mmCIF file of C-alpha atoms and ligand atoms in Angstrom:
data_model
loop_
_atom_site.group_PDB
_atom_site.id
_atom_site.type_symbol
_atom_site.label_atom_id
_atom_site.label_comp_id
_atom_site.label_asym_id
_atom_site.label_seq_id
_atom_site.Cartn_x
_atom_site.Cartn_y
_atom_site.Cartn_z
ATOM 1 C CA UNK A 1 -4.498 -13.238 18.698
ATOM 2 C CA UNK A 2 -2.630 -14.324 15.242
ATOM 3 C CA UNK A 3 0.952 -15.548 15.882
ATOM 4 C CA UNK A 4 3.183 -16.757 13.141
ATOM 5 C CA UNK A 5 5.868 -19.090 13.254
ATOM 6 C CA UNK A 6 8.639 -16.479 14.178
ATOM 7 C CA UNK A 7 6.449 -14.795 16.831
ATOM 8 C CA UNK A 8 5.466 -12.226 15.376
ATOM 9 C CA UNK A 9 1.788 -10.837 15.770
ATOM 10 C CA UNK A 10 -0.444 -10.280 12.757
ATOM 11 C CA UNK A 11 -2.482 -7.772 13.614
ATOM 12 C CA UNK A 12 -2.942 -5.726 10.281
ATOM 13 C CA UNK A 13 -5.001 -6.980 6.930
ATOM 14 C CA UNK A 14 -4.655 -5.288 3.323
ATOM 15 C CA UNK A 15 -7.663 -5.674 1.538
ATOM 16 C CA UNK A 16 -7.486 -5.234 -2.280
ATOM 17 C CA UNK A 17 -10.900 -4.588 -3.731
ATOM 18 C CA UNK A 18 -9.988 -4.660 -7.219
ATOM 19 C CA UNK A 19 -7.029 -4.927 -9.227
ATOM 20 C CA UNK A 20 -7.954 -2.946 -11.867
ATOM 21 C CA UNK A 21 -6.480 0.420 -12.156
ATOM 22 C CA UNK A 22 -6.401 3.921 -14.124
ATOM 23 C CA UNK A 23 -3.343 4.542 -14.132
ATOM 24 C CA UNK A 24 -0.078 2.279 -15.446
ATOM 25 C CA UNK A 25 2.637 3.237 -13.280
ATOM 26 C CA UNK A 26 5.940 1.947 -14.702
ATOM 27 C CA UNK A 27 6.955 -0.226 -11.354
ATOM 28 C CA UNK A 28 3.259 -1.826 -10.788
ATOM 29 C CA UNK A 29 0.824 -2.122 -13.934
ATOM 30 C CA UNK A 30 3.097 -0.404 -17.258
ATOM 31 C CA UNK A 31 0.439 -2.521 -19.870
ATOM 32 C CA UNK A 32 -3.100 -2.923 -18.902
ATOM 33 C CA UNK A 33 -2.884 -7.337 -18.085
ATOM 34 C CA UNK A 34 -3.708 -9.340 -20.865
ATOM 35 C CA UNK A 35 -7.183 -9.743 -18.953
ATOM 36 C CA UNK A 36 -8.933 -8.619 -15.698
ATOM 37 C CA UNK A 37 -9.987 -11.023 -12.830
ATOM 38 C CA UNK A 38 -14.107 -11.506 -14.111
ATOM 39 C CA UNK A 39 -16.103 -9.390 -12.732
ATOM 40 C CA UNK A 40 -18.284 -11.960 -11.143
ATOM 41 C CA UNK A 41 -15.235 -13.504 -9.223
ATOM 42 C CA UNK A 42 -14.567 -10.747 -6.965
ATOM 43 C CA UNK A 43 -15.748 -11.184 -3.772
ATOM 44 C CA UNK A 44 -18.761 -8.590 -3.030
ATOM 45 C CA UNK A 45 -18.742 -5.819 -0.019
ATOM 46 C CA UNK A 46 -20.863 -8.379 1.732
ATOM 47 C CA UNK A 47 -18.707 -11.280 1.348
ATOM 48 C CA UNK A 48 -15.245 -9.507 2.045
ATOM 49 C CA UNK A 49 -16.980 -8.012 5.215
ATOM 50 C CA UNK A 50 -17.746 -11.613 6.221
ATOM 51 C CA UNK A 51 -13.828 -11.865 6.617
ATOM 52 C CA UNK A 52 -13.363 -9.029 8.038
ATOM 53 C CA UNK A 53 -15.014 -10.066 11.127
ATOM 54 C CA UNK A 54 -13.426 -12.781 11.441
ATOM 55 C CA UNK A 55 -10.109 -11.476 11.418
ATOM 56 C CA UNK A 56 -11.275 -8.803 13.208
ATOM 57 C CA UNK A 57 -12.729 -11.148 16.325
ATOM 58 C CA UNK A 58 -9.221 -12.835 15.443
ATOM 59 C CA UNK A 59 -7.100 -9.882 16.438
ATOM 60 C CA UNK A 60 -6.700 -7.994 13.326
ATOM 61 C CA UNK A 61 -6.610 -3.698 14.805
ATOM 62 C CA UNK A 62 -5.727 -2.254 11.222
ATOM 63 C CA UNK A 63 -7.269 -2.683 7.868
ATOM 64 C CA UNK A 64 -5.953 -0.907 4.826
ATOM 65 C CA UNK A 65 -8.065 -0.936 1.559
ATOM 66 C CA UNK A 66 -5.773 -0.326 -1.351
ATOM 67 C CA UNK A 67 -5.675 -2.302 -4.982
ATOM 68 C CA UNK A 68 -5.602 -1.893 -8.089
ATOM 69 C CA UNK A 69 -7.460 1.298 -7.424
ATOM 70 C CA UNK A 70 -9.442 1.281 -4.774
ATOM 71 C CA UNK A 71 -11.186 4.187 -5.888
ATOM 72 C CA UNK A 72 -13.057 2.353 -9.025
ATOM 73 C CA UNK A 73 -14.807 0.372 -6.841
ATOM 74 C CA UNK A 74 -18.646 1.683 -6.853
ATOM 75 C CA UNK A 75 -19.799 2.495 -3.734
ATOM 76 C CA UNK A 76 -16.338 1.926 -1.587
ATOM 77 C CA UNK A 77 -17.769 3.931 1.493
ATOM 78 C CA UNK A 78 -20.756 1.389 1.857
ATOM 79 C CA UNK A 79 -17.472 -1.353 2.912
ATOM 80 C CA UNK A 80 -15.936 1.400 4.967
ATOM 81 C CA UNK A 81 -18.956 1.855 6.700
ATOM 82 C CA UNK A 82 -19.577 -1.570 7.295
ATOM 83 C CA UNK A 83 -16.138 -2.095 8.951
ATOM 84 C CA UNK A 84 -16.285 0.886 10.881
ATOM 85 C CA UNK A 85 -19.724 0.333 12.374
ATOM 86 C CA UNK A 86 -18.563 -3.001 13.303
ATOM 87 C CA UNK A 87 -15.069 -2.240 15.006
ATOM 88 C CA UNK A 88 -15.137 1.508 15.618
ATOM 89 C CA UNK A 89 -11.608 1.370 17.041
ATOM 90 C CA UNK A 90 -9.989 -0.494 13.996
ATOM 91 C CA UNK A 91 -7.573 1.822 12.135
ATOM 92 C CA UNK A 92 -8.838 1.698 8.740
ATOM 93 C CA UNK A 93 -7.127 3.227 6.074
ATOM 94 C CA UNK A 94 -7.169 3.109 2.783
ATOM 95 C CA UNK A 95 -4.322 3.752 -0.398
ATOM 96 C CA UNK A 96 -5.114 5.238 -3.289
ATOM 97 C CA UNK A 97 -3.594 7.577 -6.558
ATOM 98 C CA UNK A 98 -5.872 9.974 -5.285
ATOM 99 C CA UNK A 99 -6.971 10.601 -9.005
ATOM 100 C CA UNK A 100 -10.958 10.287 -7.647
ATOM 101 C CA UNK A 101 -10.355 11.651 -4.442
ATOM 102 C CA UNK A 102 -11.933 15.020 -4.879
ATOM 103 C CA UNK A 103 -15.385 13.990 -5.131
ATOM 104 C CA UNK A 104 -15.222 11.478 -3.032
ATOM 105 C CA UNK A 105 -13.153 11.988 0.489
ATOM 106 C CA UNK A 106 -15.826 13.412 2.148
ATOM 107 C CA UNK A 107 -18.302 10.232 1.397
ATOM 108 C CA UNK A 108 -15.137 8.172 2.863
ATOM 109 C CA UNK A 109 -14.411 10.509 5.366
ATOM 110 C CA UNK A 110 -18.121 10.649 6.722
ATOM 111 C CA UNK A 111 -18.186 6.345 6.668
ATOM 112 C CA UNK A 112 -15.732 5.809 9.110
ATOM 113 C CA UNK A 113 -12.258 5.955 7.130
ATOM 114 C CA UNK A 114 -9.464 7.498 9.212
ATOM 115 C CA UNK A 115 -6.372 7.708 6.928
ATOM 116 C CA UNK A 116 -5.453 8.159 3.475
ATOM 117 C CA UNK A 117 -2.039 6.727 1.714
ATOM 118 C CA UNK A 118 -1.351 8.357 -1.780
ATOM 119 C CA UNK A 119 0.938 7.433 -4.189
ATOM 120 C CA UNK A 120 3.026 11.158 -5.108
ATOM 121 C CA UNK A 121 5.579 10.405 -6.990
ATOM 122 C CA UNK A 122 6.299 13.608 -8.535
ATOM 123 C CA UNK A 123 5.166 17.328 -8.800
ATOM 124 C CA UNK A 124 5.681 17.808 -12.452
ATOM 125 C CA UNK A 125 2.595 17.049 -15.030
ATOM 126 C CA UNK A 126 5.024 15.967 -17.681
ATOM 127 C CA UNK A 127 6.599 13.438 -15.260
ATOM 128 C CA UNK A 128 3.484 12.554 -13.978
ATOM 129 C CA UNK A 129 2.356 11.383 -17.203
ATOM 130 C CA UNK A 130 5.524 10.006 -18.250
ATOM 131 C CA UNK A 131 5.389 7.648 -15.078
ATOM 132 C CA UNK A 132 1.240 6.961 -15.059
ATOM 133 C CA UNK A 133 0.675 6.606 -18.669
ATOM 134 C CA UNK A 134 -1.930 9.589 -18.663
ATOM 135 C CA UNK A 135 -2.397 12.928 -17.608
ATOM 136 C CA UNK A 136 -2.692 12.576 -13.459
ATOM 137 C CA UNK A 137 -1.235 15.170 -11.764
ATOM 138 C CA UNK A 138 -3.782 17.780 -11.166
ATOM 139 C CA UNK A 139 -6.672 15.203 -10.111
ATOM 140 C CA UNK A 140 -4.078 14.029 -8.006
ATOM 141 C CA UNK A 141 -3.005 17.079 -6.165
ATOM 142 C CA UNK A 142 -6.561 18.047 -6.075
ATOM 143 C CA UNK A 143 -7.299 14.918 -4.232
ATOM 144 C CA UNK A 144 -4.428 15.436 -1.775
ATOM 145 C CA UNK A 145 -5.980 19.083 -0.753
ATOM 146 C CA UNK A 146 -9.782 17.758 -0.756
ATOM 147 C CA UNK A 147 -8.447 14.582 1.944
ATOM 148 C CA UNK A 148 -7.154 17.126 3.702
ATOM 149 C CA UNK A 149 -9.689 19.486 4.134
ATOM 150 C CA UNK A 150 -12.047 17.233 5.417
ATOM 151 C CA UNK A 151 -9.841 15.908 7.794
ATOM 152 C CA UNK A 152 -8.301 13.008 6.794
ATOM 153 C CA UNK A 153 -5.026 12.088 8.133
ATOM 154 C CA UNK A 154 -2.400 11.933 4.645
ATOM 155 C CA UNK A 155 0.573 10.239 4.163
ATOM 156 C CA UNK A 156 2.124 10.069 0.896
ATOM 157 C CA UNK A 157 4.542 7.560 -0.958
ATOM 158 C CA UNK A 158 6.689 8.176 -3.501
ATOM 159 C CA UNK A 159 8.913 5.410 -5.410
ATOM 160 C CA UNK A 160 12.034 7.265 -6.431
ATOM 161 C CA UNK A 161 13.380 6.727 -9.889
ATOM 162 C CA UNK A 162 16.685 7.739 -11.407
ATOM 163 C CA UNK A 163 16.571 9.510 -14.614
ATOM 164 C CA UNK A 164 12.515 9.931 -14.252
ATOM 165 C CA UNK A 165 11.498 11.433 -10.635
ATOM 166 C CA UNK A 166 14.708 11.414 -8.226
ATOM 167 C CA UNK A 167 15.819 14.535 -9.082
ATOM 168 C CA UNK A 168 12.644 15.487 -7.045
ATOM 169 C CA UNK A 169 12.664 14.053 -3.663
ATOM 170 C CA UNK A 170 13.577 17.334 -2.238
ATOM 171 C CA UNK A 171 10.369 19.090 -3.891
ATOM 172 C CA UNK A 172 8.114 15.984 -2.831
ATOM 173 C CA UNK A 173 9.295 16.567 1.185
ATOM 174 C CA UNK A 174 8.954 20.358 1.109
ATOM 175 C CA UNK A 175 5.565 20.094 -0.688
ATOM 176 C CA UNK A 176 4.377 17.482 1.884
ATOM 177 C CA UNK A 177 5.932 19.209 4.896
ATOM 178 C CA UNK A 178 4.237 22.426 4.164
ATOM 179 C CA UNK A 179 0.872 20.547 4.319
ATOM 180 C CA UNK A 180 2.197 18.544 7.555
ATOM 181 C CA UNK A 181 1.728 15.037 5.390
ATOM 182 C CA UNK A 182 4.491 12.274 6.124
ATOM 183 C CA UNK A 183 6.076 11.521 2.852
ATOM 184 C CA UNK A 184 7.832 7.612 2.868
ATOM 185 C CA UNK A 185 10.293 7.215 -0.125
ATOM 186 C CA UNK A 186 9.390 3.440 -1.196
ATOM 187 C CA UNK A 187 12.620 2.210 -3.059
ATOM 188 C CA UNK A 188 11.048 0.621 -5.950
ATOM 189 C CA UNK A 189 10.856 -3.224 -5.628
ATOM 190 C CA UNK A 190 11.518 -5.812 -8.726
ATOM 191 C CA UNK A 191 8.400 -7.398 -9.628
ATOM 192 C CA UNK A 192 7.944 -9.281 -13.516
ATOM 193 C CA UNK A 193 5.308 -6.856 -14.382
ATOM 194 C CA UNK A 194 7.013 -3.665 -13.885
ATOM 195 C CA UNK A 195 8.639 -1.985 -16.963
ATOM 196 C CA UNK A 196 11.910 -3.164 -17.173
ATOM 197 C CA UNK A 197 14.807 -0.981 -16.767
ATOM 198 C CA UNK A 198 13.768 0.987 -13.810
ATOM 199 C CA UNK A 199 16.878 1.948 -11.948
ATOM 200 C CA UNK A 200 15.706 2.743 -7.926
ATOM 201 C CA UNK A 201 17.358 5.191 -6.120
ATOM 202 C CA UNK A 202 17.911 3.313 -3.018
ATOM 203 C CA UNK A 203 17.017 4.736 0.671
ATOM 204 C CA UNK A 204 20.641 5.147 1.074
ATOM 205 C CA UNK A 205 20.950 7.461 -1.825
ATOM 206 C CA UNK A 206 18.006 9.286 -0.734
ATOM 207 C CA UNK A 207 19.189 9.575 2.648
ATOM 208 C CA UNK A 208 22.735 10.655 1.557
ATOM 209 C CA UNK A 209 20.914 13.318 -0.987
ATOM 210 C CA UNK A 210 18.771 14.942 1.323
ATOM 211 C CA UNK A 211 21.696 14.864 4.118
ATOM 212 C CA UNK A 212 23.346 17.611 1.826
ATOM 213 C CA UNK A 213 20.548 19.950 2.322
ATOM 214 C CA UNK A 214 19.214 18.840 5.859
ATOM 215 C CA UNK A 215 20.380 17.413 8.999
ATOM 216 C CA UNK A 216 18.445 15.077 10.354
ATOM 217 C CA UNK A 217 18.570 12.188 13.041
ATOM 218 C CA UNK A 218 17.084 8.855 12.583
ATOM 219 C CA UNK A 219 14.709 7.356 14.932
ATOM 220 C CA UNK A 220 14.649 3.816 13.403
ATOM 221 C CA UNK A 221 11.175 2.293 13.104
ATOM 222 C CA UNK A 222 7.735 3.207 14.423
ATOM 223 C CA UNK A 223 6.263 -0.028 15.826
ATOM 224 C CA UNK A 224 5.014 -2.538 12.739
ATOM 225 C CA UNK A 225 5.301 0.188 9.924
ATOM 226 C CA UNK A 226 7.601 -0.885 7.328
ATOM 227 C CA UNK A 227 9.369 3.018 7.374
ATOM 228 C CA UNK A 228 12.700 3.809 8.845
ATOM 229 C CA UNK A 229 11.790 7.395 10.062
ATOM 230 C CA UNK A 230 13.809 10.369 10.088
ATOM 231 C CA UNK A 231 13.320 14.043 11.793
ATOM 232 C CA UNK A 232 14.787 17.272 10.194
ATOM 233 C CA UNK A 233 15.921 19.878 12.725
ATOM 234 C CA UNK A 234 12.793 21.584 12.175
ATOM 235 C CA UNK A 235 10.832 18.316 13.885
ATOM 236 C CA UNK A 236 8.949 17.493 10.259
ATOM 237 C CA UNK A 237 9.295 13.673 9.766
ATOM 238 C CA UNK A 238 9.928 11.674 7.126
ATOM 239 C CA UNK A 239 9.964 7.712 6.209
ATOM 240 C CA UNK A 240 12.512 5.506 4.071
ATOM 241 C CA UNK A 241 10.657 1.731 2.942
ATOM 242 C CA UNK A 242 13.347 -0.145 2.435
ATOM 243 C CA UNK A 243 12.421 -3.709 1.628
ATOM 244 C CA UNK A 244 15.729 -5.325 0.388
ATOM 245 C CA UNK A 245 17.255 -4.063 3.847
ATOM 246 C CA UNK A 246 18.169 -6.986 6.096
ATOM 247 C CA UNK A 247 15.830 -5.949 8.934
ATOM 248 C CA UNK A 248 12.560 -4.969 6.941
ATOM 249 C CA UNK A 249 10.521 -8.558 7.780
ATOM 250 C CA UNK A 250 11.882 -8.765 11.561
ATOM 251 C CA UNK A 251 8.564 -6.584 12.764
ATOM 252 C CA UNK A 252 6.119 -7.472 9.737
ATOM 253 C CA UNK A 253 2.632 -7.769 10.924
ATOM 254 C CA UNK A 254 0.859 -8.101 7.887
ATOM 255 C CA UNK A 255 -0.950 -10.400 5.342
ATOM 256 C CA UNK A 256 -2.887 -9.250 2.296
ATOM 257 C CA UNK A 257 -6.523 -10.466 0.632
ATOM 258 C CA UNK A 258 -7.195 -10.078 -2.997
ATOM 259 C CA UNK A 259 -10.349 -8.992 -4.499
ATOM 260 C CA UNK A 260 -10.978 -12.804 -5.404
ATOM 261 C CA UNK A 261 -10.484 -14.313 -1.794
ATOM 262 C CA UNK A 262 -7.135 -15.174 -1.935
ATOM 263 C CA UNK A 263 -5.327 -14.729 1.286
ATOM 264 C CA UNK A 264 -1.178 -14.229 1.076
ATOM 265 C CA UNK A 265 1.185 -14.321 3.517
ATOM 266 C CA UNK A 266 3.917 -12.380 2.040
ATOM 267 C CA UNK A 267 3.951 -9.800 -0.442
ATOM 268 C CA UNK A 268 7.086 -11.440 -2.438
ATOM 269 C CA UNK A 269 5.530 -14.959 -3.031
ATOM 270 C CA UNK A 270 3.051 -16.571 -4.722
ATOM 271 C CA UNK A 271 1.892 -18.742 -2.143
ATOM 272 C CA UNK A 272 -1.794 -18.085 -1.222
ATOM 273 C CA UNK A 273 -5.269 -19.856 0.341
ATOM 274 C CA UNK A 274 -8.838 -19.201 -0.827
ATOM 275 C CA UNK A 275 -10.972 -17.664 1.840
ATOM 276 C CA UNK A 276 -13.817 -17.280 -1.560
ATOM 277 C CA UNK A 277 -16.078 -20.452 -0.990
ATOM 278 C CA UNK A 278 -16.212 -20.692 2.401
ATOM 279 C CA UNK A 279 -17.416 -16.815 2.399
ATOM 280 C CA UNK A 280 -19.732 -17.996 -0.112
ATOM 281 C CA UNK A 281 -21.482 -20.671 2.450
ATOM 282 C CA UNK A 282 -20.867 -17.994 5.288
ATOM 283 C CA UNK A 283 -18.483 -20.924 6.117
ATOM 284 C CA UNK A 284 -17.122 -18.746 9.208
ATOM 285 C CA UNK A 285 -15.793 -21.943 10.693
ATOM 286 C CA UNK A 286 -13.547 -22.594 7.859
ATOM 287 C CA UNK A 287 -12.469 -18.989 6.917
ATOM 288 C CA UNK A 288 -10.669 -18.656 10.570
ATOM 289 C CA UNK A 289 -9.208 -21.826 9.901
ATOM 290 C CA UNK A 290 -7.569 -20.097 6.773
ATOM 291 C CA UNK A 291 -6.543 -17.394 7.950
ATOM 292 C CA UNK A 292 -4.688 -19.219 10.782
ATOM 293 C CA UNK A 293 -2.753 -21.676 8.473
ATOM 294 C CA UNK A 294 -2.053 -18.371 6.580
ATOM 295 C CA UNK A 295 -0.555 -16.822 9.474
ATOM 296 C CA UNK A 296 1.460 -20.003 10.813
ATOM 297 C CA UNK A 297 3.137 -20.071 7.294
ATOM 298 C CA UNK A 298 3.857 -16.429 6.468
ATOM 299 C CA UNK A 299 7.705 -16.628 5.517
ATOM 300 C CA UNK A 300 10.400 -15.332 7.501
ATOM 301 C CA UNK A 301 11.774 -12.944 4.933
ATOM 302 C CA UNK A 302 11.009 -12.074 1.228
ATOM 303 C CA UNK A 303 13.797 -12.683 -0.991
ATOM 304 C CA UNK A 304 14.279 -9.117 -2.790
ATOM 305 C CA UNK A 305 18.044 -8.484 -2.408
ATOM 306 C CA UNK A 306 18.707 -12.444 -1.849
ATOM 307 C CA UNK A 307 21.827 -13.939 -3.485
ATOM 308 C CA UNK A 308 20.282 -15.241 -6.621
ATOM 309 C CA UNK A 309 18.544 -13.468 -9.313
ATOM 310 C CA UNK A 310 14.598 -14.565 -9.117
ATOM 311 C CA UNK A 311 12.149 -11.767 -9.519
ATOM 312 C CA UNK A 312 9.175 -11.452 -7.461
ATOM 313 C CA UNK A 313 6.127 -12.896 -9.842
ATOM 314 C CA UNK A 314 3.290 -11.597 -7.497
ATOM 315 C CA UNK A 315 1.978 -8.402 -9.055
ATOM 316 C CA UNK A 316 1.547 -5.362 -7.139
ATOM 317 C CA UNK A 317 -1.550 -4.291 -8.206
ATOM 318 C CA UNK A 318 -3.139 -7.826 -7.162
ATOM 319 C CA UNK A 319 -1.811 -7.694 -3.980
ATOM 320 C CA UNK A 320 -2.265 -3.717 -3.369
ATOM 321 C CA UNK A 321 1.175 -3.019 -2.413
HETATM 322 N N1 SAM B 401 -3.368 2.423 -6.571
HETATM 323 C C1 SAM B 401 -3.016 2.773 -5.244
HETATM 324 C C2 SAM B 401 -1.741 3.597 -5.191
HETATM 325 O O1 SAM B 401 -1.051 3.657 -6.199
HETATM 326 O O2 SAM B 401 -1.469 4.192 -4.167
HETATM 327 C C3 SAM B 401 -2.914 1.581 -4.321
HETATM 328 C C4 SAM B 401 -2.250 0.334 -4.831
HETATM 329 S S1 SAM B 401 -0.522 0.480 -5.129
HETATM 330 C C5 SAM B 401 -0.129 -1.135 -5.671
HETATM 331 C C6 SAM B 401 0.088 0.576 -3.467
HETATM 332 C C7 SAM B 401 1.487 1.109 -3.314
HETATM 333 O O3 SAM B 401 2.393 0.213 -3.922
HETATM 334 C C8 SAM B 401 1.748 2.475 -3.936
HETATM 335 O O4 SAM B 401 2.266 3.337 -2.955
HETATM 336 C C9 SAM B 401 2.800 2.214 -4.983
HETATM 337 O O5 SAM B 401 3.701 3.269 -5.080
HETATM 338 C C10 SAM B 401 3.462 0.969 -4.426
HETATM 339 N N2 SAM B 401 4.140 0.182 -5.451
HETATM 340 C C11 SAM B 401 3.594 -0.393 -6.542
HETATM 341 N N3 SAM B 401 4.528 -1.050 -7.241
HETATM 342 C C12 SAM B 401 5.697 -0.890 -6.568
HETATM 343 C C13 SAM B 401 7.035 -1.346 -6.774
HETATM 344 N N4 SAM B 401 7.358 -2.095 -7.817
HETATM 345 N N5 SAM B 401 7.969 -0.994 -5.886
HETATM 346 C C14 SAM B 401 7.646 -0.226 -4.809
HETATM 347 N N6 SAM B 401 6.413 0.220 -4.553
HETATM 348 C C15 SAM B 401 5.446 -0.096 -5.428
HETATM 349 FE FE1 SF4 B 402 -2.354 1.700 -10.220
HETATM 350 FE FE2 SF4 B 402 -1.341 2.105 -7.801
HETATM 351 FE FE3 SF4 B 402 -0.253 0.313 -9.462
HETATM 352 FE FE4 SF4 B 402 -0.018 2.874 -10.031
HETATM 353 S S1 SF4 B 402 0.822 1.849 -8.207
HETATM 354 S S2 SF4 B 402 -0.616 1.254 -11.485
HETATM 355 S S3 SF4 B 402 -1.897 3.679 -9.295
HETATM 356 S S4 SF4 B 402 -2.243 0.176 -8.562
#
């Protein structure tokens, strides 16, 4: 089992498989990077499997695959199926835009994935656009009813802006209660790639906006997930991420691998290992060792909503959220 230095179990691995992406969402990728990781430095399906069975025989239950996109990834349900033919039981997920999900959640579906995170943010093309830089939103919904009908379980997230999409939160629940899908409003975190600007509306603004049209009781948080659910009187469900809230890192059971090797304890810092060349040798010895130093010096707490005014410098789409 993987125990950090504040007891708390790490049990749960997000995989980014590439950090490249097809949209440019204002709070994660606005301007396509200056470059792209080469693409001989990712780490192949092989290689990131290696890890995965190590953390897996380590204690790891729950892998998420996310990016960048994971969907631009050739050939993503060959890694699923390795993961799930090695640990049935794990709960692997994945989060995506859901732009390429039509023609492919049946491919991930039949591999072994279980659930699908996608990023809704709004149910208007115009705004859809305005946020992803392109025309997304009917791919996207399209994707959303394909994961659906062949039976994957869908959550969606949606990062609520003012003056762009949070005149919409209402519209985002309904559409995702109708189709029984657990929407989490995400309040937008600071990073020094997003476009600058953004004003969040905060979970306590959505919470107060939604309590004028619904009443609802909260039922605080469900095991290690980062959400604060709610229920509305007609039992639907709901989430609020709220990282700059004082409690968010007390039950965090997560660490994160990029698509290069590098293994990070916390989503707010920089700090990272290399888990690449020992992969490479099939070095199992020395990957474990890794990703237990990794583990004994995840951080307490990230620093979003701390006193002074730093900005986190680790980019979302590197780290996959
Ligand atoms: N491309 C996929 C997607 O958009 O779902 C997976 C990667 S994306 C980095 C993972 C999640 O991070 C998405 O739900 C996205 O909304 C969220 N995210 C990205 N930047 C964010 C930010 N600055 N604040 C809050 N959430 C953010
Ligand atoms: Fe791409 Fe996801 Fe980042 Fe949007 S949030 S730019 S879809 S990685």
């Amino acid at each position: 089992m993987l125990i950090d230095s504040y007891d708390r179990v790490v049990d749960y691995i997000r995989v980014s498989v590439t950090e490249r992406c097809n949209f440019r969402c204002q709070y994660c990728m606005p301007e396509k990077p200056f470059s792209w990781v080469p693409k001989e430095n990712l780490l192949s399906f092989e290689e990131l499997f290696e890890f995965m069975k190590v953390a897996i025989d380590e204690g790891v239950k729950k892998i998420r695959i996310t990016g960048g996109e994971p969907l631009l990834r050739e050939d993503l349900d060959t890694f699923i199926k390795m993961i799930s033919d090695y640990a049935p039981d794990v709960d692997l997920a994945m989060t995506s835009n859901a732009f390429l999900l039509k023609g492919t959640a049946q491919r991930l579906k039949d591999a072994g994935l279980k659930r699908i995170n996608v990023s809704i943010d709004t149910l208007k093309p115009e705004v859809a656009e305005a946020i992803a830089g392109r025309n997304v939103l009917k791919n996207v919904l399209e994707g959303v009813e394909e994961a659906l009908k062949v039976g994957l379980e869908v959550k969606a997230n949606m990062v609520p802006m003012k003056g762009m999409n949070a005149d919409e939160i209402f519209d985002v629940l309904e559409y995702c209660r109708e189709r029984d899908i657990t929407v989490r409003f995400i309040e937008y975190m600071e990073n020094a790639y997003a476009k600058a600007n953004i004003s969040k509306l905060s979970g306590q603004e959505v919470l107060e906006a939604l309590g004028e049209k619904y009443n609802f009781t909260s039922e605080g948080y469900d095991g290690a997930s980062p959400a604060k659910y709610y229920r509305l009187e007609n039992g639907y469900r709901f989430g609020i991420i709220e990282p700059y809230g004082d409690d968010f890192c007390k039950q965090c059971n997560r660490i994160r691998l990029t698509a290069e090797g590098n293994l990070i304890p916390c989503l707010y810092f920089d700090e990272a290992m290399s888990i690449a060349e020992s992969v490479k040798k099939g070095d199992i010895k020395t990957a474990a060792a890794v990703l237990k130093e990794v583990v004994r010096t995840k951080p307490e707490k990230n620093r979003w909503g701390g006193e002074d005014d730093e900005v986190s410098t680790r980019a979302f789409y590197e780290t996959g959220g």
